[in-house]
């Protein structure tokens, strides 16, 4: 299932063929987000085709997390449209938002685990609260935790976990219900290379097995090559580049060049 | 050790925050009680309620007992001396019972709960808010009001009610001890007098007006404090400092609103 790092081979995809975009589950256009005077996103456009993973890369503090939160309806936007699973989330009513969110999994950059619940309870929560019997939810949660190497930490609480553990538990919680749309905010940051790869594989697996559509915020170019069907660069408030991985690493944008150079060319490139 | 410095809010700013929280509080209180009837898993809600009751009532029991006892003792000491001058020290038990059950009991309990359980609620929910846990719940379509707010507000109402009864009880015992040692009042006489006051003028043939009005107050105080604490917690923003601000707003607003509502209820029952 895993591919050697030197030869990442997600099938190249034509960036935005019309057929892909027609029923795209996530579509942002002209999005603007400002905090006071500070404009973070401006005229941001992005289309995520069905069943594809789009990786968003970019410098720290450019608004990647803000973008993901806007897609989930957690961040108010000052202008623009965000359509997720056919619903305009930027001005959606509660009921519409609920229906969108039932199709959504979200991994927070911080993990955002409920602090008084164990890892197992956290992962089982989306199932339990939506009517899955406790025993079944626990069994599924336990299996998921096993897959990310946390089988023996199921009874730890968030304050007993390392950052990487919390992140993996957050990953399990986001994916446990096999949602159609997955938003991952830095799923592999702070993990060792082996665990990173496991998570990347699970992301790819989710796409291939369940046809999930994903947006992955990442600083890890190699991981992006493995998991992304498209890689987007967020720069100065908008998406400056969207290309399939192999073309992305060859593009001329100075920030992309820096990323590739920093990666030591291991991901390929010019 | 110096206290952490929060970016200064002017007193007026704190006041404005408090007013804002009050509006949100009313919304939360209505939400919390409506969830009692619409919750999809009543048993789960009940379990959370019991957990919260333990946290709020049992953990405040010690401090409430100490303060309640001493309040009764001080009351007896102060009033007893005056009454003795007037030669009517046998009225002491009635005065103590009436002022404890009508006013002091609910008020003291409310203030203590605001400072302990209320502050804890604001800090807990505030921390959850700033670390995106509330957002995470909403994304999982877990209703934060049913999940977090409802058990807290309902249990604060109940806790305040139960603890007020307890404060009245220990306060009267404290007063009896003082009366006994100061004026030689017999315990049996004292308790008889207190009982008479607390069973006179029954409402619905069950509770005396003094007890009933006091318990209504206590319940209202508890619900208001719970609501305000949840409101300021859920409105927290800006990291750990924001949590500190939320706690301060919660306690300030709780104390002020407890006094105001206490006055209104006293007027309603007794004016
Ligand atoms: N609630 C907020 N209030 C004010 N400013 C905010 C808020 N949230 C984010 N910002 C600002 O928006 C900008 C983008 O933040 P964001 O968290 O999206 O960055 P990011 O691209 O995810 O960075 P990183 O890679 O470090 O996670 C930052 O400059 C941040 O200061
Ligand atoms: Mg971020």
XYZ file of C-alpha atoms and ligand atoms in Angstrom:
573
model
C 0.000 0.000 0.000
C 2.845 2.353 0.759
C 5.011 3.665 -2.032
C 8.716 4.342 -1.670
C 9.413 7.954 -0.822
C 11.567 8.466 -3.887
C 8.872 7.405 -6.311
C 5.545 8.751 -5.167
C 2.966 7.758 -7.680
C -0.495 9.129 -7.228
C -1.966 9.074 -10.710
C -1.611 12.516 -12.281
C -4.915 14.273 -12.612
C -5.796 17.027 -14.981
C -6.101 19.959 -12.573
C -9.713 20.937 -12.967
C -11.377 19.094 -15.780
C -14.955 20.266 -16.160
C -16.312 16.818 -15.328
C -14.560 16.910 -11.965
C -15.825 20.276 -10.920
C -19.456 19.893 -11.881
C -20.382 17.989 -8.733
C -17.471 19.093 -6.577
C -18.333 18.591 -2.912
C -16.305 21.623 -1.858
C -16.234 24.870 -3.767
C -14.921 28.192 -2.508
C -15.122 31.321 -4.577
C -14.090 34.856 -3.814
C -13.723 34.087 -0.106
C -12.544 36.944 2.051
C -11.805 36.674 5.763
C -10.510 39.565 7.839
C -9.870 39.921 11.556
C -10.249 43.623 12.159
C -7.873 45.305 9.727
C -5.913 42.152 9.101
C -7.086 40.565 5.878
C -6.188 36.898 5.974
C -7.993 35.511 2.946
C -8.924 37.569 -0.073
C -10.499 36.362 -3.303
C -9.716 32.793 -2.465
C -10.999 30.277 -5.006
C -10.704 26.538 -4.648
C -12.593 23.571 -6.019
C -12.124 20.112 -4.567
C -13.349 17.439 -6.987
C -15.316 14.474 -5.700
C -13.218 11.641 -4.378
C -9.987 13.592 -4.592
C -7.569 14.831 -1.982
C -6.366 18.391 -2.254
C -3.376 19.311 -0.141
C -3.049 22.947 0.896
C 0.470 24.088 1.593
C 1.718 27.486 2.516
C 3.743 29.534 4.936
C 2.821 29.527 8.582
C 0.105 32.037 9.412
C -1.182 32.452 5.860
C -4.678 31.259 6.716
C -4.727 27.530 6.018
C -6.501 26.697 9.257
C -8.849 29.623 8.742
C -9.714 28.244 5.298
C -10.533 24.807 6.686
C -12.664 26.275 9.446
C -14.515 28.398 6.921
C -15.312 25.266 4.919
C -16.710 23.644 8.075
C -18.783 26.726 8.850
C -16.792 27.521 11.989
C -15.309 30.717 10.633
C -17.440 33.612 9.454
C -16.445 34.950 6.058
C -16.694 38.595 5.080
C -17.387 37.881 1.451
C -17.533 35.074 -1.065
C -19.279 31.739 -1.322
C -18.500 28.384 0.198
C -20.554 25.482 -1.049
C -20.086 22.165 0.732
C -22.159 19.158 -0.319
C -24.510 21.516 -2.090
C -25.084 23.810 0.888
C -23.945 27.404 1.134
C -22.261 27.205 4.510
C -21.370 30.894 4.652
C -24.960 31.755 5.488
C -26.474 28.364 6.228
C -29.184 27.889 8.788
C -28.672 25.557 11.687
C -30.510 22.610 10.114
C -28.596 22.875 6.844
C -25.323 23.150 8.711
C -26.216 20.050 10.718
C -26.823 18.078 7.552
C -23.489 19.212 6.076
C -21.657 18.389 9.269
C -23.078 14.894 9.360
C -21.041 14.273 6.193
C -17.929 15.936 7.521
C -14.919 14.825 9.496
C -12.532 17.421 10.854
C -9.115 16.963 12.370
C -8.174 20.082 14.317
C -4.596 21.295 14.247
C -4.657 21.170 18.055
C -6.479 17.845 18.261
C -9.351 19.459 20.220
C -10.052 16.285 22.151
C -12.651 16.477 24.897
C -10.429 16.777 27.918
C -12.238 14.615 30.418
C -12.778 11.705 28.049
C -10.369 8.906 27.321
C -8.936 8.343 23.856
C -11.466 5.590 23.292
C -14.409 7.711 24.425
C -13.243 10.581 22.256
C -13.003 8.427 19.166
C -16.330 6.727 19.841
C -18.109 10.018 20.532
C -19.254 10.819 16.978
C -20.725 7.334 16.724
C -22.332 7.214 20.152
C -23.893 10.643 19.842
C -25.372 9.679 16.515
C -27.088 6.562 17.702
C -24.576 3.738 17.269
C -24.825 1.324 20.220
C -22.079 1.795 22.769
C -20.519 -1.657 22.365
C -20.293 -1.394 18.605
C -18.938 2.162 18.789
C -16.279 1.094 21.273
C -15.240 -1.851 19.143
C -14.880 0.306 16.053
C -13.021 2.988 17.988
C -10.646 0.420 19.429
C -9.914 -0.976 15.987
C -9.221 2.506 14.631
C -6.875 3.293 17.518
C -5.055 0.025 16.853
C -4.538 1.035 13.236
C -2.672 4.183 14.248
C -0.621 2.369 16.864
C -2.536 3.568 19.908
C -4.114 0.276 20.883
C -2.624 0.345 24.361
C -3.361 4.015 24.994
C -7.111 3.694 24.654
C -7.693 4.648 28.275
C -5.414 7.663 28.371
C -6.899 11.110 28.719
C -5.737 14.002 26.528
C -3.553 15.515 29.261
C -1.673 12.214 29.495
C -0.930 12.143 25.771
C 1.929 13.562 23.777
C 1.168 15.984 20.972
C 1.546 13.293 18.366
C -0.716 10.932 20.248
C -3.419 13.573 20.583
C -3.142 14.230 16.880
C -3.598 10.571 16.042
C -6.583 10.282 18.362
C -8.012 13.360 16.640
C -7.417 11.642 13.333
C -9.310 8.575 14.506
C -12.192 10.689 15.747
C -12.422 12.591 12.463
C -12.457 9.452 10.355
C -14.326 6.976 12.543
C -17.703 7.493 10.901
C -16.227 7.294 7.384
C -17.562 10.711 6.402
C -17.794 11.665 2.743
C -15.742 14.807 3.277
C -12.637 15.004 5.403
C -10.763 18.108 6.457
C -7.380 17.447 8.008
C -5.424 20.283 9.585
C -1.806 19.115 9.635
C -2.523 15.425 10.247
C 1.137 14.441 10.342
C 2.873 17.422 11.909
C 4.916 16.369 14.888
C 4.895 12.678 14.074
C 7.825 10.409 13.398
C 8.379 9.367 9.754
C 6.930 5.909 10.244
C 3.738 7.073 11.915
C 3.504 9.841 9.336
C 3.441 7.293 6.619
C 0.803 5.248 8.421
C -1.433 8.303 8.641
C -0.793 9.188 4.996
C -1.698 5.644 4.015
C -4.911 5.844 6.020
C -5.813 9.090 4.273
C -5.226 7.509 0.871
C -7.093 4.406 1.967
C -10.079 6.517 3.048
C -10.170 8.090 -0.376
C -9.797 4.832 -2.281
C -12.108 2.665 -0.186
C -14.865 5.102 0.731
C -14.440 7.633 -2.058
C -13.913 10.363 0.524
C -13.153 13.860 -0.630
C -10.378 15.435 1.375
C -8.667 18.694 2.075
C -5.364 18.241 3.819
C -3.373 21.105 5.243
C 0.251 20.079 5.408
C 3.788 21.350 5.674
C 5.163 18.037 4.559
C 5.903 17.980 0.837
C 6.596 14.271 0.743
C 3.337 13.499 2.503
C 1.565 15.851 0.137
C 3.004 13.915 -2.826
C 1.723 10.687 -1.327
C -1.744 11.807 -0.349
C -2.652 14.580 -2.755
C -4.324 14.364 -6.115
C -3.769 18.090 -6.289
C -1.501 20.344 -4.315
C -2.492 23.945 -3.745
C -0.315 26.759 -2.536
C -1.978 29.360 -0.345
C -0.080 32.583 -0.690
C -1.048 36.137 0.224
C -4.637 35.272 0.937
C -5.412 33.288 -2.167
C -4.668 30.011 -3.876
C -1.676 30.856 -6.018
C -1.049 27.427 -7.542
C -3.137 24.252 -7.892
C -1.461 21.416 -9.715
C -1.079 17.665 -9.598
C 1.873 16.790 -7.337
C 4.438 16.127 -10.034
C 3.664 19.368 -11.792
C 3.411 21.243 -8.516
C 6.999 20.515 -7.574
C 8.156 21.669 -10.951
C 6.276 24.944 -10.984
C 8.056 28.256 -10.854
C 6.427 29.867 -7.884
C 9.244 31.042 -5.585
C 7.614 29.646 -2.455
C 7.177 26.263 -4.107
C 10.825 26.346 -5.157
C 11.777 27.030 -1.545
C 9.644 24.145 -0.320
C 11.173 21.780 -2.850
C 14.673 22.962 -2.096
C 14.137 22.505 1.615
C 12.884 19.002 0.986
C 16.296 18.290 -0.501
C 14.711 17.317 -3.780
C 13.737 13.972 -2.289
C 10.207 14.409 -3.526
C 11.457 14.835 -7.059
C 11.284 18.111 -8.968
C 13.580 20.033 -11.239
C 3.364 35.033 43.760
C 1.623 37.711 41.766
C -1.636 37.097 39.986
C -1.460 36.822 36.208
C -2.163 40.150 34.610
C -5.056 40.179 32.198
C -5.269 42.967 29.656
C -7.134 45.597 31.631
C -10.810 46.033 31.142
C -12.257 49.188 32.588
C -14.933 48.644 35.238
C -17.391 49.900 32.657
C -16.111 47.324 30.213
C -16.601 44.547 32.738
C -20.103 45.886 33.333
C -20.827 45.906 29.610
C -19.560 42.311 29.358
C -21.854 41.357 32.203
C -24.909 42.821 30.470
C -23.979 41.000 27.284
C -23.587 37.725 29.153
C -26.973 38.250 30.754
C -28.690 38.209 27.378
C -26.856 35.069 26.338
C -27.562 33.571 29.760
C -31.306 33.873 29.273
C -30.998 32.098 25.936
C -28.920 29.335 27.521
C -31.293 28.855 30.444
C -34.246 28.415 28.118
C -32.194 26.089 25.962
C -31.043 24.080 28.952
C -34.535 23.426 30.275
C -36.062 22.763 26.876
C -33.384 20.113 26.298
C -34.671 18.291 29.358
C -37.753 17.403 27.360
C -36.267 17.024 23.912
C -33.037 15.198 24.708
C -32.616 12.096 22.601
C -30.936 10.136 25.385
C -32.621 11.087 28.674
C -30.630 8.490 30.589
C -27.349 9.900 29.385
C -28.497 13.400 30.305
C -29.506 12.163 33.731
C -26.099 10.593 34.258
C -24.343 13.844 33.338
C -26.679 15.680 35.667
C -25.772 13.420 38.561
C -22.066 13.874 37.835
C -22.503 17.630 37.876
C -24.569 17.501 41.052
C -21.718 15.699 42.706
C -19.216 18.274 41.478
C -21.308 21.274 42.456
C -23.071 20.211 45.625
C -20.792 17.709 47.307
C -17.586 19.586 46.615
C -19.006 22.842 47.967
C -20.471 21.167 51.021
C -17.600 21.831 53.397
C -17.239 25.535 52.735
C -21.005 25.986 52.724
C -21.242 24.246 56.090
C -18.572 26.397 57.670
C -19.974 29.656 56.316
C -23.551 28.675 57.133
C -22.742 27.762 60.720
C -20.847 30.957 61.336
C -23.554 33.062 59.731
C -26.064 31.615 62.170
C -23.678 32.209 65.052
C -22.977 35.816 64.092
C -26.655 36.454 63.583
C -27.445 35.100 67.036
C -24.613 37.016 68.643
C -25.571 40.358 67.098
C -29.302 40.093 67.356
C -29.213 38.326 70.707
C -27.480 41.235 72.429
C -30.038 43.721 71.101
C -32.967 41.538 71.997
C -31.637 41.036 75.482
C -31.558 44.808 76.001
C -35.202 44.898 74.983
C -35.963 41.924 77.187
C -37.317 39.792 74.334
C -34.477 37.336 73.873
C -36.987 34.496 73.523
C -37.759 35.895 70.050
C -34.227 35.189 68.852
C -34.965 31.778 67.410
C -37.782 33.189 65.283
C -35.708 36.039 63.952
C -32.785 33.784 63.120
C -34.990 31.207 61.423
C -36.811 33.837 59.407
C -33.791 35.786 58.226
C -31.831 32.646 57.394
C -34.577 30.945 55.463
C -35.853 34.031 53.668
C -32.672 35.907 52.873
C -29.353 34.828 54.235
C -29.508 31.127 53.380
C -30.132 31.483 49.642
C -27.898 34.526 49.339
C -24.900 33.005 51.084
C -25.272 29.754 49.207
C -25.572 31.631 45.933
C -22.456 33.705 46.525
C -20.435 30.661 47.549
C -21.611 28.699 44.524
C -20.791 31.629 42.247
C -17.265 31.740 43.592
C -16.689 27.979 43.546
C -18.842 26.004 41.132
C -19.673 29.002 38.926
C -16.039 29.995 38.530
C -15.170 26.351 37.820
C -17.847 26.114 35.138
C -16.685 29.316 33.459
C -13.079 28.125 33.534
C -13.952 24.664 32.249
C -16.172 25.775 29.398
C -13.846 28.688 28.659
C -10.909 26.333 28.313
C -12.940 24.054 26.086
C -13.923 27.026 23.977
C -10.444 28.416 23.433
C -8.981 24.993 22.720
C -11.619 24.408 20.027
C -13.340 21.565 21.875
C -16.694 23.316 21.587
C -16.126 23.711 17.847
C -15.270 20.034 17.662
C -18.525 19.118 19.402
C -20.523 21.261 17.010
C -18.801 19.642 14.061
C -19.761 16.217 15.379
C -23.322 17.528 15.635
C -23.150 17.122 19.378
C -25.276 19.941 20.732
C -23.117 21.768 23.306
C -26.215 22.965 25.115
C -27.568 19.469 25.643
C -24.104 18.034 26.232
C -22.571 20.670 28.497
C -24.908 23.480 29.432
C -28.083 21.667 30.347
C -26.581 19.380 33.012
C -24.680 22.299 34.522
C -27.540 24.749 34.768
C -30.044 22.209 36.036
C -27.620 20.868 38.590
C -26.688 24.366 39.762
C -30.370 25.056 40.423
C -30.711 21.827 42.391
C -27.416 22.270 44.210
C -28.298 25.748 45.338
C -31.657 24.498 46.539
C -30.235 21.576 48.501
C -27.329 23.534 49.928
C -29.661 26.316 51.033
C -31.677 23.841 53.062
C -28.424 22.658 54.575
C -27.236 26.221 55.301
C -30.524 26.979 57.046
C -30.119 23.820 59.097
C -26.528 24.343 60.209
C -27.123 28.078 60.636
C -29.936 27.439 63.091
C -27.800 24.942 64.974
C -24.957 27.480 65.141
C -27.364 30.138 66.383
C -28.770 27.767 68.993
C -25.292 27.084 70.349
C -24.578 30.811 70.661
C -27.979 31.528 72.182
C -27.432 28.779 74.683
C -24.029 30.015 75.731
C -24.955 33.720 75.732
C -28.375 33.804 77.280
C -28.832 30.277 78.502
C -31.706 29.595 76.110
C -32.621 25.923 76.185
C -31.921 24.100 72.944
C -35.400 22.660 72.962
C -36.981 26.102 73.296
C -34.800 27.491 70.533
C -35.591 24.723 68.073
C -39.252 24.859 68.969
C -39.336 28.594 68.184
C -37.486 28.106 64.925
C -39.806 25.289 63.902
C -42.827 27.404 64.631
C -41.568 30.154 62.332
C -40.679 27.714 59.601
C -44.060 26.052 59.622
C -46.270 29.114 59.968
C -48.237 30.578 57.081
C -48.067 27.527 54.852
C -48.231 27.781 51.085
C -50.081 24.887 49.394
C -50.345 23.434 52.865
C -46.778 22.183 52.681
C -44.111 24.806 53.164
C -44.149 27.989 55.131
C -43.950 31.150 53.108
C -40.530 31.895 54.596
C -39.109 28.551 53.501
C -40.899 28.527 50.177
C -39.778 32.009 49.154
C -36.240 31.196 50.246
C -36.143 28.007 48.212
C -37.561 29.713 45.133
C -34.826 32.286 45.511
C -32.199 29.618 45.938
C -33.289 27.792 42.819
C -33.350 31.021 40.809
C -29.906 31.989 42.069
C -28.468 28.613 41.173
C -29.941 28.659 37.678
C -28.817 32.223 37.057
C -25.300 31.575 38.302
C -25.102 28.394 36.236
C -26.393 30.235 33.187
C -24.040 33.176 33.554
C -21.053 30.917 34.134
C -21.861 28.839 31.055
C -22.449 31.999 29.026
C -19.149 33.625 29.873
C -17.298 30.341 29.429
C -18.771 29.762 25.987
C -18.010 33.355 24.996
C -14.375 33.140 26.030
C -11.789 33.949 23.413
C -8.088 34.577 23.312
C -6.347 31.699 25.028
C -5.678 31.320 28.729
C -6.057 35.035 29.360
C -9.503 34.887 27.832
C -10.399 32.094 30.231
C -9.310 34.284 33.149
C -11.482 37.113 31.874
C -14.418 34.748 31.483
C -14.127 33.620 35.090
C -14.003 37.177 36.322
C -17.007 38.203 34.264
C -18.929 35.158 35.464
C -18.314 35.806 39.140
C -18.886 39.567 38.918
C -22.086 39.206 36.965
C -23.311 36.384 39.202
C -22.901 38.381 42.391
C -24.560 41.472 40.953
C -27.427 39.612 39.363
C -27.977 37.509 42.486
C -28.467 40.695 44.480
C -30.796 42.244 41.926
C -32.916 39.147 41.465
C -32.925 38.614 45.239
C -34.364 42.072 45.697
C -37.019 41.521 43.047
C -38.077 38.201 44.558
C -38.199 39.627 48.074
C -40.414 42.383 46.769
C -42.576 39.849 44.997
C -43.065 37.653 48.043
C -43.148 40.124 50.884
C -43.964 43.634 49.708
N -9.616 34.183 15.905
C -8.675 34.935 15.339
N -8.584 36.245 15.654
C -7.649 37.023 15.078
N -6.764 36.596 14.180
C -6.791 35.312 13.828
C -7.747 34.410 14.390
N -7.557 33.193 13.852
C -6.516 33.325 12.997
N -6.055 34.590 12.966
C -4.973 35.104 12.131
O -5.156 34.592 10.842
C -3.912 34.268 10.273
C -3.969 32.878 9.715
O -4.096 31.939 10.761
P -4.118 30.389 10.485
O -4.291 29.728 11.803
O -5.125 30.079 9.453
O -2.673 30.119 9.928
P -2.113 28.782 9.302
O -1.895 29.014 7.870
O -2.975 27.642 9.681
O -0.711 28.698 10.014
P 0.057 27.418 10.624
O 0.743 26.760 9.491
O 1.029 28.019 11.555
O -0.955 26.565 11.284
C -2.874 34.439 11.348
O -2.161 35.610 11.068
C -3.645 34.598 12.618
O -3.016 35.553 13.417
Mg -2.872 26.157 10.973
